[in-house]
Amino acid sequence: MELTADQINRLFKLGVTATDMTYGQLSVGASLAPLNNMGTDVQQPFDTPSGFVVTSVTDDTTTGFRMATYANSATHEILVVPNGSDGFTAKDWSSNGLDCRDQCVNNLTWIRRVV
């Protein structure tokens, strides 16, 4: 299936917004929204697609791994968003590559049961 330009644009907007939001303080039930993590007056240059809410947050303090899942109950879409690294720590960077696969799969199994 080939994506249209509108579908690619929407996915980009969702991905950028969810990735930024995952760096902030998250709580289950919060709506997907832009996060100003640069400390400036610069605003996201597009509207955030509506309907997505945080359904789970995983914080593994042992590995430094963090991820969030967002779901849209109207469209039955799910976003699984691993958090990138906050600065340079060997533990955080290593977990990005080594632990993401297993933890994402575990969360996807859980998401299928919830949605």
mmCIF file of C-alpha atoms in Angstrom:
data_model
loop_
_atom_site.group_PDB
_atom_site.id
_atom_site.type_symbol
_atom_site.label_atom_id
_atom_site.label_comp_id
_atom_site.label_asym_id
_atom_site.label_seq_id
_atom_site.Cartn_x
_atom_site.Cartn_y
_atom_site.Cartn_z
ATOM 1 C CA MET A 1 0.000 0.000 0.000
ATOM 2 C CA GLU A 2 1.403 3.332 -1.029
ATOM 3 C CA LEU A 3 0.798 6.308 1.244
ATOM 4 C CA THR A 4 -0.580 9.551 -0.103
ATOM 5 C CA ALA A 5 1.140 12.873 0.532
ATOM 6 C CA ASP A 6 -1.619 13.768 3.036
ATOM 7 C CA GLN A 7 -1.104 10.496 4.943
ATOM 8 C CA ILE A 8 2.659 11.005 5.070
ATOM 9 C CA ASN A 9 2.169 14.591 6.264
ATOM 10 C CA ARG A 10 -0.210 13.445 9.026
ATOM 11 C CA LEU A 11 2.198 10.698 10.150
ATOM 12 C CA PHE A 12 5.018 13.239 10.260
ATOM 13 C CA LYS A 13 2.950 15.597 12.427
ATOM 14 C CA LEU A 14 1.977 12.773 14.776
ATOM 15 C CA GLY A 15 5.543 11.495 15.021
ATOM 16 C CA VAL A 16 7.136 14.870 15.698
ATOM 17 C CA THR A 17 4.523 15.835 18.282
ATOM 18 C CA ALA A 18 4.531 12.469 20.085
ATOM 19 C CA THR A 19 8.324 12.264 20.128
ATOM 20 C CA ASP A 20 8.618 15.718 21.690
ATOM 21 C CA MET A 21 5.804 15.069 24.163
ATOM 22 C CA THR A 22 7.459 11.843 25.341
ATOM 23 C CA TYR A 23 10.388 13.900 26.676
ATOM 24 C CA GLY A 24 8.061 15.771 29.049
ATOM 25 C CA GLN A 25 6.043 14.817 32.099
ATOM 26 C CA LEU A 26 3.433 12.321 30.915
ATOM 27 C CA SER A 27 0.302 11.036 32.536
ATOM 28 C CA VAL A 28 -2.095 8.414 31.228
ATOM 29 C CA GLY A 29 -5.126 10.110 29.687
ATOM 30 C CA ALA A 30 -3.288 13.276 28.617
ATOM 31 C CA SER A 31 -4.084 14.451 25.088
ATOM 32 C CA LEU A 32 -1.337 14.539 22.483
ATOM 33 C CA ALA A 33 -0.081 18.121 22.402
ATOM 34 C CA PRO A 34 3.038 20.044 21.393
ATOM 35 C CA LEU A 35 5.772 20.365 24.008
ATOM 36 C CA ASN A 36 7.930 23.467 24.048
ATOM 37 C CA ASN A 37 11.139 21.830 25.212
ATOM 38 C CA MET A 38 13.424 24.510 23.776
ATOM 39 C CA GLY A 39 12.553 27.252 26.265
ATOM 40 C CA THR A 40 11.713 29.708 23.481
ATOM 41 C CA ASP A 41 8.571 31.292 22.081
ATOM 42 C CA VAL A 42 8.847 29.137 18.949
ATOM 43 C CA GLN A 43 5.618 27.216 18.442
ATOM 44 C CA GLN A 44 5.062 24.056 16.455
ATOM 45 C CA PRO A 45 4.292 25.232 12.893
ATOM 46 C CA PHE A 46 1.293 22.923 12.382
ATOM 47 C CA ASP A 47 -1.838 21.767 14.178
ATOM 48 C CA THR A 48 -1.597 18.498 16.078
ATOM 49 C CA PRO A 49 -3.899 15.768 14.728
ATOM 50 C CA SER A 50 -6.624 15.294 17.317
ATOM 51 C CA GLY A 51 -7.922 12.256 19.170
ATOM 52 C CA PHE A 52 -4.727 10.713 20.571
ATOM 53 C CA VAL A 53 -4.250 10.234 24.318
ATOM 54 C CA VAL A 54 -1.463 8.697 26.397
ATOM 55 C CA THR A 55 -2.394 5.098 27.241
ATOM 56 C CA SER A 56 0.806 3.959 28.959
ATOM 57 C CA VAL A 57 4.227 5.200 30.029
ATOM 58 C CA THR A 58 7.179 2.909 30.646
ATOM 59 C CA ASP A 59 10.134 4.253 32.621
ATOM 60 C CA ASP A 60 12.893 1.754 33.314
ATOM 61 C CA THR A 61 15.306 3.448 35.706
ATOM 62 C CA THR A 62 17.704 0.487 35.506
ATOM 63 C CA THR A 63 18.360 0.867 31.770
ATOM 64 C CA GLY A 64 17.246 4.468 31.204
ATOM 65 C CA PHE A 65 14.675 3.273 28.659
ATOM 66 C CA ARG A 66 11.466 5.293 28.350
ATOM 67 C CA MET A 67 8.533 4.970 25.996
ATOM 68 C CA ALA A 68 4.930 6.050 25.738
ATOM 69 C CA THR A 69 1.955 4.736 23.841
ATOM 70 C CA TYR A 70 -0.798 6.914 22.450
ATOM 71 C CA ALA A 71 -4.149 5.653 21.166
ATOM 72 C CA ASN A 72 -6.957 7.173 19.143
ATOM 73 C CA SER A 73 -10.172 5.345 20.028
ATOM 74 C CA ALA A 74 -12.082 6.849 17.079
ATOM 75 C CA THR A 75 -9.599 5.693 14.415
ATOM 76 C CA HIS A 76 -8.187 2.675 16.315
ATOM 77 C CA GLU A 77 -4.647 3.919 15.694
ATOM 78 C CA ILE A 78 -1.778 3.442 18.134
ATOM 79 C CA LEU A 79 1.540 5.258 18.344
ATOM 80 C CA VAL A 80 4.429 3.535 20.139
ATOM 81 C CA VAL A 81 7.060 6.163 20.869
ATOM 82 C CA PRO A 82 10.410 5.266 22.443
ATOM 83 C CA ASN A 83 12.110 8.253 24.038
ATOM 84 C CA GLY A 84 15.478 9.259 22.690
ATOM 85 C CA SER A 85 18.451 10.035 24.868
ATOM 86 C CA ASP A 86 18.540 12.878 27.363
ATOM 87 C CA GLY A 87 22.136 13.990 27.087
ATOM 88 C CA PHE A 88 24.998 11.527 26.948
ATOM 89 C CA THR A 89 24.959 8.605 29.324
ATOM 90 C CA ALA A 90 26.203 5.187 28.278
ATOM 91 C CA LYS A 91 23.259 3.503 30.025
ATOM 92 C CA ASP A 92 20.696 5.602 28.146
ATOM 93 C CA TRP A 93 22.312 5.207 24.727
ATOM 94 C CA SER A 94 22.812 1.486 25.113
ATOM 95 C CA SER A 95 19.189 0.958 26.105
ATOM 96 C CA ASN A 96 18.035 2.780 22.972
ATOM 97 C CA GLY A 97 19.352 0.005 20.786
ATOM 98 C CA LEU A 98 19.462 -3.069 22.976
ATOM 99 C CA ASP A 99 16.314 -2.902 25.090
ATOM 100 C CA CYS A 100 13.843 -1.106 22.828
ATOM 101 C CA ARG A 101 12.962 -4.181 20.806
ATOM 102 C CA ASP A 102 11.965 -6.336 23.774
ATOM 103 C CA GLN A 103 10.221 -3.570 25.711
ATOM 104 C CA CYS A 104 8.309 -2.333 22.650
ATOM 105 C CA VAL A 105 7.100 -5.869 21.903
ATOM 106 C CA ASN A 106 5.938 -6.330 25.505
ATOM 107 C CA ASN A 107 4.040 -3.046 25.379
ATOM 108 C CA LEU A 108 2.489 -3.847 22.001
ATOM 109 C CA THR A 109 1.122 -7.103 23.445
ATOM 110 C CA TRP A 110 -0.379 -5.140 26.323
ATOM 111 C CA ILE A 111 -1.818 -2.508 23.948
ATOM 112 C CA ARG A 112 -3.581 -5.145 21.827
ATOM 113 C CA ARG A 113 -5.406 -6.317 24.945
ATOM 114 C CA VAL A 114 -6.424 -2.775 25.967
ATOM 115 C CA VAL A 115 -7.585 -1.426 22.609
#
